[in-house]
Amino acid sequence: MVESLEGADTPPVFQRLDLTDIAAVQSTIAALIEEHGAFDILINNAANDDRHTIEQVTPEYWDNRIAVNLRHLFFAAQSVIPGMKAKGGGVIVNLGSISWHLALEQLTLYQTCKAGIEGLTRSLARELGPDNIRSVCIVPGNVKTVRQMQWYTPEGEAEIVKAQCLKGRLVPDDIAAMALFLASDDARLVTGHEYFVDAGWR
């Protein structure tokens, strides 16, 4: 993906990072700001939806899932907020999940984190609104990715599409389109809420 955009006016930079290491997150963001200037847009889209039963959860696994799926979103936002304030505004886009709205099985900790992301989004919107910083959340439905396909048979995919109001299969570009809109000036007065891209799967 990075290679395909090398000709862009501002080519992307890829850095491998352990998001459970908050000090590394903060120092990486600080270095990016030092080199490229304050963030205009932050998109928080890193998570892991490993399946688990309630009985399998240990305190250590709990802490790890919170670190992987929720904690870094706050600290990434915290790191870019001063620069956004100095610039006079910005946008924080968090990625949630339809899973907890559907109460899917074997995803208790993932769903707990994703519900928390919607709460975080609303809180940031209230706290940062006076500084013209918007905070929004995208709630994807079942998106056809390489990772997701490990969980579904063709029959399982057909069941998902059957449950949707619209019968198309969601792909990453559908989520990206919503992110681009929410991060744009066309959404200048949009903040504090979640926006479903799920083909009506509820």
PDB file of C-alpha atoms in Angstrom, residues 28-159:
ATOM      1  CA  THR A  28       6.669   8.017  17.730  1.00  0.00           C
ATOM      2  CA  ILE A  29       3.904  10.610  17.495  1.00  0.00           C
ATOM      3  CA  ALA A  30       6.223  13.264  18.923  1.00  0.00           C
ATOM      4  CA  ALA A  31       8.824  12.429  16.258  1.00  0.00           C
ATOM      5  CA  LEU A  32       6.205  12.621  13.492  1.00  0.00           C
ATOM      6  CA  ILE A  33       5.044  16.006  14.754  1.00  0.00           C
ATOM      7  CA  GLU A  34       8.643  17.207  14.944  1.00  0.00           C
ATOM      8  CA  GLU A  35       9.249  16.202  11.316  1.00  0.00           C
ATOM      9  CA  HIS A  36       5.904  16.934   9.664  1.00  0.00           C
ATOM     10  CA  GLY A  37       4.069  19.342  11.962  1.00  0.00           C
ATOM     11  CA  ALA A  38       0.922  18.973  14.044  1.00  0.00           C
ATOM     12  CA  PHE A  39      -1.713  16.425  13.076  1.00  0.00           C
ATOM     13  CA  ASP A  40      -4.839  17.591  11.273  1.00  0.00           C
ATOM     14  CA  ILE A  41      -6.471  14.151  11.486  1.00  0.00           C
ATOM     15  CA  LEU A  42      -5.912  11.121  13.687  1.00  0.00           C
ATOM     16  CA  ILE A  43      -7.566   7.833  12.713  1.00  0.00           C
ATOM     17  CA  ASN A  44      -7.454   5.220  15.476  1.00  0.00           C
ATOM     18  CA  ASN A  45      -7.944   1.868  13.758  1.00  0.00           C
ATOM     19  CA  ALA A  46      -5.990  -0.882  15.488  1.00  0.00           C
ATOM     20  CA  ALA A  47      -7.601  -3.813  17.281  1.00  0.00           C
ATOM     21  CA  ASN A  48      -7.637  -7.583  17.602  1.00  0.00           C
ATOM     22  CA  ASP A  49     -10.880  -9.553  17.686  1.00  0.00           C
ATOM     23  CA  ASP A  50      -9.548 -12.910  18.876  1.00  0.00           C
ATOM     24  CA  ARG A  51     -12.382 -15.151  19.988  1.00  0.00           C
ATOM     25  CA  HIS A  52     -12.578 -16.282  23.607  1.00  0.00           C
ATOM     26  CA  THR A  53     -15.031 -17.664  26.131  1.00  0.00           C
ATOM     27  CA  ILE A  54     -15.753 -16.012  29.463  1.00  0.00           C
ATOM     28  CA  GLU A  55     -14.108 -18.950  31.237  1.00  0.00           C
ATOM     29  CA  GLN A  56     -10.853 -18.438  29.334  1.00  0.00           C
ATOM     30  CA  VAL A  57     -10.340 -14.857  30.493  1.00  0.00           C
ATOM     31  CA  THR A  58      -7.593 -14.309  33.049  1.00  0.00           C
ATOM     32  CA  PRO A  59      -6.587 -10.970  34.601  1.00  0.00           C
ATOM     33  CA  GLU A  60      -3.520 -10.974  32.348  1.00  0.00           C
ATOM     34  CA  TYR A  61      -5.597 -11.578  29.211  1.00  0.00           C
ATOM     35  CA  TRP A  62      -8.054  -8.878  30.304  1.00  0.00           C
ATOM     36  CA  ASP A  63      -5.236  -6.329  30.661  1.00  0.00           C
ATOM     37  CA  ASN A  64      -3.759  -7.331  27.317  1.00  0.00           C
ATOM     38  CA  ARG A  65      -7.066  -6.995  25.451  1.00  0.00           C
ATOM     39  CA  ILE A  66      -7.696  -3.567  26.993  1.00  0.00           C
ATOM     40  CA  ALA A  67      -4.189  -2.521  25.935  1.00  0.00           C
ATOM     41  CA  VAL A  68      -4.619  -3.875  22.401  1.00  0.00           C
ATOM     42  CA  ASN A  69      -8.164  -2.637  21.754  1.00  0.00           C
ATOM     43  CA  LEU A  70      -8.766   0.518  23.800  1.00  0.00           C
ATOM     44  CA  ARG A  71      -5.957   2.105  25.812  1.00  0.00           C
ATOM     45  CA  HIS A  72      -3.763   3.251  22.928  1.00  0.00           C
ATOM     46  CA  LEU A  73      -6.632   5.214  21.339  1.00  0.00           C
ATOM     47  CA  PHE A  74      -6.738   7.557  24.308  1.00  0.00           C
ATOM     48  CA  PHE A  75      -2.992   8.066  24.501  1.00  0.00           C
ATOM     49  CA  ALA A  76      -2.634   8.588  20.745  1.00  0.00           C
ATOM     50  CA  ALA A  77      -5.345  11.241  20.946  1.00  0.00           C
ATOM     51  CA  GLN A  78      -3.736  12.801  24.005  1.00  0.00           C
ATOM     52  CA  SER A  79      -0.466  13.076  22.082  1.00  0.00           C
ATOM     53  CA  VAL A  80      -1.909  14.936  19.081  1.00  0.00           C
ATOM     54  CA  ILE A  81      -4.342  17.222  20.922  1.00  0.00           C
ATOM     55  CA  PRO A  82      -1.859  19.992  21.883  1.00  0.00           C
ATOM     56  CA  GLY A  83      -0.812  20.438  18.263  1.00  0.00           C
ATOM     57  CA  MET A  84      -4.417  20.441  17.080  1.00  0.00           C
ATOM     58  CA  LYS A  85      -5.263  23.103  19.646  1.00  0.00           C
ATOM     59  CA  ALA A  86      -2.334  25.223  18.492  1.00  0.00           C
ATOM     60  CA  LYS A  87      -3.467  24.909  14.847  1.00  0.00           C
ATOM     61  CA  GLY A  88      -7.034  25.857  15.698  1.00  0.00           C
ATOM     62  CA  GLY A  89      -8.707  22.486  15.175  1.00  0.00           C
ATOM     63  CA  GLY A  90      -8.506  18.893  14.081  1.00  0.00           C
ATOM     64  CA  VAL A  91     -10.392  15.619  13.795  1.00  0.00           C
ATOM     65  CA  ILE A  92     -10.101  12.376  15.750  1.00  0.00           C
ATOM     66  CA  VAL A  93     -11.759   9.405  14.042  1.00  0.00           C
ATOM     67  CA  ASN A  94     -12.095   6.259  16.153  1.00  0.00           C
ATOM     68  CA  LEU A  95     -13.062   2.861  14.758  1.00  0.00           C
ATOM     69  CA  GLY A  96     -15.696   1.010  16.756  1.00  0.00           C
ATOM     70  CA  SER A  97     -17.489  -2.215  15.914  1.00  0.00           C
ATOM     71  CA  ILE A  98     -20.997  -3.445  15.271  1.00  0.00           C
ATOM     72  CA  SER A  99     -20.176  -6.545  17.324  1.00  0.00           C
ATOM     73  CA  TRP A 100     -21.278  -5.184  20.689  1.00  0.00           C
ATOM     74  CA  HIS A 101     -24.465  -3.724  19.204  1.00  0.00           C
ATOM     75  CA  LEU A 102     -25.287  -7.253  18.048  1.00  0.00           C
ATOM     76  CA  ALA A 103     -23.949  -8.947  21.209  1.00  0.00           C
ATOM     77  CA  LEU A 104     -22.006 -11.534  19.223  1.00  0.00           C
ATOM     78  CA  GLU A 105     -20.646 -14.590  20.996  1.00  0.00           C
ATOM     79  CA  GLN A 106     -17.045 -15.181  22.129  1.00  0.00           C
ATOM     80  CA  LEU A 107     -16.065 -11.520  21.900  1.00  0.00           C
ATOM     81  CA  THR A 108     -16.756 -10.252  25.422  1.00  0.00           C
ATOM     82  CA  LEU A 109     -13.531  -8.308  25.942  1.00  0.00           C
ATOM     83  CA  TYR A 110     -13.367  -7.000  22.373  1.00  0.00           C
ATOM     84  CA  GLN A 111     -16.953  -5.792  22.652  1.00  0.00           C
ATOM     85  CA  THR A 112     -16.273  -4.202  26.040  1.00  0.00           C
ATOM     86  CA  CYS A 113     -13.447  -2.212  24.457  1.00  0.00           C
ATOM     87  CA  LYS A 114     -15.474  -1.243  21.414  1.00  0.00           C
ATOM     88  CA  ALA A 115     -18.335  -0.001  23.598  1.00  0.00           C
ATOM     89  CA  GLY A 116     -15.746   2.003  25.518  1.00  0.00           C
ATOM     90  CA  ILE A 117     -14.519   3.604  22.297  1.00  0.00           C
ATOM     91  CA  GLU A 118     -17.945   5.112  21.707  1.00  0.00           C
ATOM     92  CA  GLY A 119     -17.880   6.537  25.229  1.00  0.00           C
ATOM     93  CA  LEU A 120     -14.381   7.887  24.668  1.00  0.00           C
ATOM     94  CA  THR A 121     -15.480   9.476  21.393  1.00  0.00           C
ATOM     95  CA  ARG A 122     -18.321  11.361  23.052  1.00  0.00           C
ATOM     96  CA  SER A 123     -16.188  12.476  25.965  1.00  0.00           C
ATOM     97  CA  LEU A 124     -13.446  13.822  23.704  1.00  0.00           C
ATOM     98  CA  ALA A 125     -16.031  15.654  21.602  1.00  0.00           C
ATOM     99  CA  ARG A 126     -17.358  17.468  24.669  1.00  0.00           C
ATOM    100  CA  GLU A 127     -13.923  18.257  26.109  1.00  0.00           C
ATOM    101  CA  LEU A 128     -12.366  19.382  22.826  1.00  0.00           C
ATOM    102  CA  GLY A 129     -15.266  21.101  21.077  1.00  0.00           C
ATOM    103  CA  PRO A 130     -14.286  24.571  22.371  1.00  0.00           C
ATOM    104  CA  ASP A 131     -10.929  24.084  20.613  1.00  0.00           C
ATOM    105  CA  ASN A 132     -12.639  23.187  17.313  1.00  0.00           C
ATOM    106  CA  ILE A 133     -11.459  19.579  17.566  1.00  0.00           C
ATOM    107  CA  ARG A 134     -14.027  17.050  16.432  1.00  0.00           C
ATOM    108  CA  SER A 135     -14.274  13.463  17.679  1.00  0.00           C
ATOM    109  CA  VAL A 136     -16.305  10.863  15.781  1.00  0.00           C
ATOM    110  CA  CYS A 137     -16.636   7.094  15.630  1.00  0.00           C
ATOM    111  CA  ILE A 138     -17.181   4.792  12.651  1.00  0.00           C
ATOM    112  CA  VAL A 139     -19.019   1.546  13.388  1.00  0.00           C
ATOM    113  CA  PRO A 140     -18.256  -0.950  10.614  1.00  0.00           C
ATOM    114  CA  GLY A 141     -20.399  -3.966   9.918  1.00  0.00           C
ATOM    115  CA  ASN A 142     -18.801  -7.198   8.755  1.00  0.00           C
ATOM    116  CA  VAL A 143     -16.065  -6.086   6.374  1.00  0.00           C
ATOM    117  CA  LYS A 144     -14.529  -8.610   3.996  1.00  0.00           C
ATOM    118  CA  THR A 145     -10.849  -8.657   4.919  1.00  0.00           C
ATOM    119  CA  VAL A 146      -8.253 -11.408   4.919  1.00  0.00           C
ATOM    120  CA  ARG A 147      -8.470 -11.617   8.709  1.00  0.00           C
ATOM    121  CA  GLN A 148     -12.259 -11.748   8.819  1.00  0.00           C
ATOM    122  CA  MET A 149     -12.400 -14.483   6.217  1.00  0.00           C
ATOM    123  CA  GLN A 150     -10.736 -16.898   8.633  1.00  0.00           C
ATOM    124  CA  TRP A 151     -13.935 -16.873  10.687  1.00  0.00           C
ATOM    125  CA  TYR A 152     -16.492 -17.365   7.902  1.00  0.00           C
ATOM    126  CA  THR A 153     -17.485 -20.095   5.474  1.00  0.00           C
ATOM    127  CA  PRO A 154     -19.322 -19.133   2.259  1.00  0.00           C
ATOM    128  CA  GLU A 155     -22.517 -20.166   4.047  1.00  0.00           C
ATOM    129  CA  GLY A 156     -21.669 -17.879   6.964  1.00  0.00           C
ATOM    130  CA  GLU A 157     -21.051 -14.976   4.605  1.00  0.00           C
ATOM    131  CA  ALA A 158     -24.393 -15.612   2.944  1.00  0.00           C
ATOM    132  CA  GLU A 159     -26.112 -15.458   6.345  1.00  0.00           C
TER     133      GLU A 159
END
